[in-house]
Tab-separated table of C-alpha atoms in Angstrom:
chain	number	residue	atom	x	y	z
A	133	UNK	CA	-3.257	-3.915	-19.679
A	134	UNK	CA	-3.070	-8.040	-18.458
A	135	UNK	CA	-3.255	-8.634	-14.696
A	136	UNK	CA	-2.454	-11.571	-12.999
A	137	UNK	CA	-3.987	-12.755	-9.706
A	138	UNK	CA	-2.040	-16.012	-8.575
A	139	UNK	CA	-3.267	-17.463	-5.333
A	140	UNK	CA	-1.237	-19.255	-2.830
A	141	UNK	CA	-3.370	-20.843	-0.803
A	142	UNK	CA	-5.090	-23.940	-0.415
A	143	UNK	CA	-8.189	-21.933	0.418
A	144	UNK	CA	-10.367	-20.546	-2.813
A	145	UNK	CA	-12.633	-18.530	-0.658
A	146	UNK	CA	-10.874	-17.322	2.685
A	147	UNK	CA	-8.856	-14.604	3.698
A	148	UNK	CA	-6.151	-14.662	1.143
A	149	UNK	CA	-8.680	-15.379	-2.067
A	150	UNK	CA	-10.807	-12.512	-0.688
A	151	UNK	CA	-8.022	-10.079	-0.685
A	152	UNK	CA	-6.798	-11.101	-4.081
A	153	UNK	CA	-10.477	-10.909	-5.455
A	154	UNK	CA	-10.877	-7.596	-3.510
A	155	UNK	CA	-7.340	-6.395	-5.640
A	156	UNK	CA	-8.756	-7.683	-8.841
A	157	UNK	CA	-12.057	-5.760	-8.637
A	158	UNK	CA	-9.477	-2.515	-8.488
A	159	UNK	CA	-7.566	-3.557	-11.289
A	160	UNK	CA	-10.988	-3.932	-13.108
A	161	UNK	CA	-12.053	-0.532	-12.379
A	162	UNK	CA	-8.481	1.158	-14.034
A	163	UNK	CA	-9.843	-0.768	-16.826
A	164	UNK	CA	-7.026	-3.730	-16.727
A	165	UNK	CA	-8.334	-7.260	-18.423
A	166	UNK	CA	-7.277	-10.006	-14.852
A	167	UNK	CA	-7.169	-13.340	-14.612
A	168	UNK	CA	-7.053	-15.250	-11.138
A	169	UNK	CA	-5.206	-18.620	-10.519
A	170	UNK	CA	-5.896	-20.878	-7.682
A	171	UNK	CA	-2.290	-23.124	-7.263
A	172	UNK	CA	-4.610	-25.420	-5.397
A	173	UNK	CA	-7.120	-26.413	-8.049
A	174	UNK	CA	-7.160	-30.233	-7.975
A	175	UNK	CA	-6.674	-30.566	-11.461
A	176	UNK	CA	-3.140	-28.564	-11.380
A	177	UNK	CA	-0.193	-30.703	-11.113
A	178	UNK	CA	3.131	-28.847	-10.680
A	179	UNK	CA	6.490	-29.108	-8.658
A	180	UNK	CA	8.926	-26.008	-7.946
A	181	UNK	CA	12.657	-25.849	-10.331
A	182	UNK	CA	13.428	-29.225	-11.651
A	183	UNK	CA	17.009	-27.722	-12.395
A	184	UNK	CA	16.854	-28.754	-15.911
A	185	UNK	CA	18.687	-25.764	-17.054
A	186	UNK	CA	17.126	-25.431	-20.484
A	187	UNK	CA	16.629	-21.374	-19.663
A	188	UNK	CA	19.975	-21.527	-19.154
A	189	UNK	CA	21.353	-23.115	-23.004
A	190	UNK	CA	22.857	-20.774	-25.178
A	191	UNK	CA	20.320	-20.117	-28.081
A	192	UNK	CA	17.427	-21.179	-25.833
A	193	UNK	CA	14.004	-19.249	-25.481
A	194	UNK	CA	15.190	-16.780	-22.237
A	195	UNK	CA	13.456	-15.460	-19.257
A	196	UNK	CA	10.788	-18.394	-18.742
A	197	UNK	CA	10.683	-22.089	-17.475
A	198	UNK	CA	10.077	-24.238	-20.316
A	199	UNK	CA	9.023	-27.439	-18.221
A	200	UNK	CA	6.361	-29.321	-19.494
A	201	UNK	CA	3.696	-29.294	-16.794
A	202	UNK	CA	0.845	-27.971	-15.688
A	203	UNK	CA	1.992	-24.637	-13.932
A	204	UNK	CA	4.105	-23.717	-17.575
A	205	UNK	CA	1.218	-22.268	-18.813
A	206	UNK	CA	0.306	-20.221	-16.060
A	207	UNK	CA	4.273	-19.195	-15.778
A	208	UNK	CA	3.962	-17.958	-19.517
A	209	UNK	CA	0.720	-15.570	-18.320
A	210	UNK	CA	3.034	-14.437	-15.736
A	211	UNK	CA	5.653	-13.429	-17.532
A	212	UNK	CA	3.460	-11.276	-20.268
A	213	UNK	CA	1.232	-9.691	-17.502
A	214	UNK	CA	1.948	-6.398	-16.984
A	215	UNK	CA	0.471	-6.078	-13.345
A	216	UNK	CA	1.146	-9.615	-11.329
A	217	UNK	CA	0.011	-9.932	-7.874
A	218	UNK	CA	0.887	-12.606	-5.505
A	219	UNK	CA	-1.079	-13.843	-2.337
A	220	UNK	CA	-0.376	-16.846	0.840
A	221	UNK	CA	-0.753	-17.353	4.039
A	222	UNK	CA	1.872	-17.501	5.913
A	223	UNK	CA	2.846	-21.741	6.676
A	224	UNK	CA	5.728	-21.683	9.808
A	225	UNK	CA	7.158	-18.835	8.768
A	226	UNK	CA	7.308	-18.802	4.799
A	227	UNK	CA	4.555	-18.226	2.108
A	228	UNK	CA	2.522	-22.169	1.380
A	229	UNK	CA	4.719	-24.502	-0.632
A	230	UNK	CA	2.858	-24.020	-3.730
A	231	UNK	CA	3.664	-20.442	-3.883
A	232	UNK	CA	6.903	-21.138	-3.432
A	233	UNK	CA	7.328	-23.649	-6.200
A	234	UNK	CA	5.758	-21.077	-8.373
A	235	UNK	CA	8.139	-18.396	-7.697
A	236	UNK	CA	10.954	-20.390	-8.326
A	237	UNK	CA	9.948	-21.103	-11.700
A	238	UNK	CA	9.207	-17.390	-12.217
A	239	UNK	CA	11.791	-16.165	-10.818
A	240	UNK	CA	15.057	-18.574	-11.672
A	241	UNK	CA	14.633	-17.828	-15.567
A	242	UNK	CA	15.110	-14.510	-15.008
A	243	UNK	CA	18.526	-15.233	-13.101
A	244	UNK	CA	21.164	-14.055	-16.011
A	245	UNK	CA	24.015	-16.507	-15.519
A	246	UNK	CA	26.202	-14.187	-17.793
A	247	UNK	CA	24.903	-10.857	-15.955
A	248	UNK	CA	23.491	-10.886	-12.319
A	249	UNK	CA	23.510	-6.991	-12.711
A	250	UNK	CA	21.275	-7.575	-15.844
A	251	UNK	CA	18.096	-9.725	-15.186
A	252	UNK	CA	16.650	-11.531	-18.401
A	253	UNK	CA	12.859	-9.839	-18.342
A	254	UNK	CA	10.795	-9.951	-21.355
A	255	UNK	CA	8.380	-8.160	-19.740
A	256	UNK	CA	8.361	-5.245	-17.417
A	257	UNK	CA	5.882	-5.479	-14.837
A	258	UNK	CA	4.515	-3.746	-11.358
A	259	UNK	CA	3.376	-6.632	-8.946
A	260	UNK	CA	2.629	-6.955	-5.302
A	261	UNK	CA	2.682	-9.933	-2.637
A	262	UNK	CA	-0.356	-10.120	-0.210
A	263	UNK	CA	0.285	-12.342	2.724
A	264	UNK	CA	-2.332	-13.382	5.826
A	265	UNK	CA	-1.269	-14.643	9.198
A	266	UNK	CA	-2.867	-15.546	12.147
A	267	UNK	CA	0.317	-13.141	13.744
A	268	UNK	CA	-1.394	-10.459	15.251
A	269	UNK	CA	0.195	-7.534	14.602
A	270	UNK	CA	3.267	-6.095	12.831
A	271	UNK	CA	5.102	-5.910	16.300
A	272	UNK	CA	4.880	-9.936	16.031
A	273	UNK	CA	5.746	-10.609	12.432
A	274	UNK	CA	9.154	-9.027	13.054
A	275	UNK	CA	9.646	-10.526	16.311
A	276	UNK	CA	8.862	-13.881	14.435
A	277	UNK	CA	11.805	-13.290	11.585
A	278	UNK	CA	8.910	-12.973	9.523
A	279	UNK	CA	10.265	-9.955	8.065
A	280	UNK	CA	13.463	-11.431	6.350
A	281	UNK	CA	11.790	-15.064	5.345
A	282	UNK	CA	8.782	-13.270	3.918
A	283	UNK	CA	9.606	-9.976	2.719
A	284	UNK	CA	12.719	-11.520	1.101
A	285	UNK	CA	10.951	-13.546	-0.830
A	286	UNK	CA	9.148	-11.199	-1.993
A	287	UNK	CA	11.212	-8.954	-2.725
A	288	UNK	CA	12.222	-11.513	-5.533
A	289	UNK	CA	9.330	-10.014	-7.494
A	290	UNK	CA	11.505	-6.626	-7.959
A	291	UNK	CA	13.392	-8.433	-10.620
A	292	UNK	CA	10.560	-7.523	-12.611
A	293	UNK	CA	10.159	-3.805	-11.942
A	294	UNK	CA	8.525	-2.226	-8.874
A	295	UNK	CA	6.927	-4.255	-5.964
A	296	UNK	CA	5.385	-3.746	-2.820
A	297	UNK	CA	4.422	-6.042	0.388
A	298	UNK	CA	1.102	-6.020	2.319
A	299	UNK	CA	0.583	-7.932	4.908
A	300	UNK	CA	-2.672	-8.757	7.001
A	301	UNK	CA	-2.836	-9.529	10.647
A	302	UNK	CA	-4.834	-11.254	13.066
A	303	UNK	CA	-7.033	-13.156	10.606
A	304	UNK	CA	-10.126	-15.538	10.908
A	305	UNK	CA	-9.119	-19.161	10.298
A	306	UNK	CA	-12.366	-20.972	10.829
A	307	UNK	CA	-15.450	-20.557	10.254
A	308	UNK	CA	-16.124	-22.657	13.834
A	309	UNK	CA	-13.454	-22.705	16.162
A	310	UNK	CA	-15.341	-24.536	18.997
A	311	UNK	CA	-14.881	-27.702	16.780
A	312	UNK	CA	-10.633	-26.839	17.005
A	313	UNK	CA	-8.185	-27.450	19.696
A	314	UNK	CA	-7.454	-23.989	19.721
A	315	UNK	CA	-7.814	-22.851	23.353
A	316	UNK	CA	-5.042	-19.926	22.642
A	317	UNK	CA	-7.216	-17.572	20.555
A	318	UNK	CA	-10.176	-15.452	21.734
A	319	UNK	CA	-13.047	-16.141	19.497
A	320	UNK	CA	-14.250	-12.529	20.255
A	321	UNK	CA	-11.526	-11.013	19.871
A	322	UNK	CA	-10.878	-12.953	16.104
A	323	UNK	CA	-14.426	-11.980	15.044
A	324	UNK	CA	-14.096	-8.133	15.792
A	325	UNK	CA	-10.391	-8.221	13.730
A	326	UNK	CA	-12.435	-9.578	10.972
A	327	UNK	CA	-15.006	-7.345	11.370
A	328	UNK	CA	-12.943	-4.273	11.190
A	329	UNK	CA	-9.569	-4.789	10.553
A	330	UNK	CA	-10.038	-7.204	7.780
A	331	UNK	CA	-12.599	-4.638	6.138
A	332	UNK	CA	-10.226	-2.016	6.224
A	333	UNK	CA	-7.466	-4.497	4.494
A	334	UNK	CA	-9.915	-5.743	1.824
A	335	UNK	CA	-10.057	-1.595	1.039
A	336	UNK	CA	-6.307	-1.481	1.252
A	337	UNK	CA	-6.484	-4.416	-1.568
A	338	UNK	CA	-8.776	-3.004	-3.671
A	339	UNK	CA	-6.347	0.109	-3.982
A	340	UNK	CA	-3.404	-1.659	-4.536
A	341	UNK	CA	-4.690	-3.272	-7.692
A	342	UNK	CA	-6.267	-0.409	-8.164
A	343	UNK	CA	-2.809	1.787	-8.097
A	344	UNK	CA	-0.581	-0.797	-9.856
A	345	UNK	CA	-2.980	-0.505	-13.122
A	346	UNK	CA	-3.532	3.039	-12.846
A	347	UNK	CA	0.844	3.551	-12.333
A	348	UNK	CA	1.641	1.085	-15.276
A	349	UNK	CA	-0.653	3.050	-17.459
C-alpha cells in the first residue's frame, strides 16, 4: 500500500507539517510505504489548471494532468497512491494557494466531460484533508463560512473514494509573538491550546493515517 502526504503550507515544520508527519507515522505502523511533499520547496515550480484540455482529447491518456511542470510528477504519485492525505492552513477563508493549484490539477482530470455521474479514476483511493486555523473553535469556523469554502473543497477528494475532514483549532503561529503586532491573542492562552489541544490532535492524526491504511487493506 502507497501513501501520499502532500503539504499545503508554506511552513515545513509547523502545525500543519506536524500533523501530516504525525498521520504518516500511522500509516507506517499499518505497514503502508508514504511519501511526504512539501508544495513549498523552493525548487518546485508549478501553477494550478492551465486549461489546456489535453485530459480532455479523445484517445488521450485519462484521469491525470499531463502538463509539463514540476507538480506533474507529484500529480502522477497522487493518482496511483492508494491512501492520499491533504493538509493547509487555512489563508482568508480557503486552504493556501498552492494547495489549491494542486487540487485542481488532481481533481479536473477526473471531471468526465461525457459522464459527470461517472468520474474517470484510475485509481481508487481513501484520503483525508487536515486543515489548521488560528479560528478557535468549531463554533467559529462555521460562523466564518468556513464550513462551505473549506469542507467543499474538500469534499472534491470523494471523487476518488471515501474522504474525511479534520480540522484543528486555536493553533500556535509563532514561535515569538512579542515580536508581532498581534495584540488580539492571549499568549497564554495560545501556549496551553498547544499544549493540550494540539497534543490531542497530533493523536487524532496519527489515527487517521493510521485507519485509512488499515480500511484500504
Amino acid at each position: 500500500m502507497k501513501a501520499l502526504f502532500v503539504n499545503g503550507s508554506p511552513r515545513r515544520n509547523f502545525n500543519t507539517a506536524q500533523l501530516l508527519e504525525r498521520a504518516m507515522q500511522g500509516a507506517r505502523d499499518a505497514g503502508a510505504e508514504c511519501e511526504m511533499v512539501h508544495l513549498y520547496d523552493r525548487g518546485l515550480n508549478y501553477k494550478g489548471c492551465m486549461s489546456c484540455f489535453a485530459c480532455k482529447v479523445k484517445g488521450g491518456r485519462k484521469g491525470v494532468c499531463s502538463f509539463p511542470d514540476d507538480l506533474k510528477p507529484i500529480l502522477e504519485r497522487a493518482v496511483e497512491a492508494d491512501v492520499l492525505v491533504c493538509g493547509s492552513p487555512v489563508y482568508c477563508g480557503y486552504p493556501t494557494a498552492g494547495m489549491r493549484a494542486f487540487m485542481e490539477r488532481l481533481i479536473f482530470p477526473a471531471v468526465n466531460y461525457s459522464d459527470y455521474n461517472h468520474p474517470i479514476v484510475n485509481h481508487p483511493k481513501r484520503s483525508a484533508s487536515i486543515y489548521t486555523m488560528n479560528c478557535p473553535d468549531e463554533e467559529c469556523y462555521r460562523a466564518n463560512a468556513y464550513d462551505t469554502l473549506m469542507d467543499v473543497n474538500a469534499c472534491q477528494l470523494g471523487i476518488f473514494g471515501p474522504t474525511e475532514i479534520f480540522c484543528c483549532y486555536d493553533t500556535w503561529q509563532f514561535n515569538d509573538y512579542s515580536r508581532y503586532d498581534a495584540a488580539r491573542f492571549d499568549v497564554e492562552h495560545k501556549a496551553e491550546m498547544h499544549r493540550t489541544r494540539f497534543v490531542q490532535d497530533m493523536e487524532r492524526a496519527y489515527n487517521i493515517g493510521k485507519t485509512l491504511c488499515q480500511s484500504g487493506m
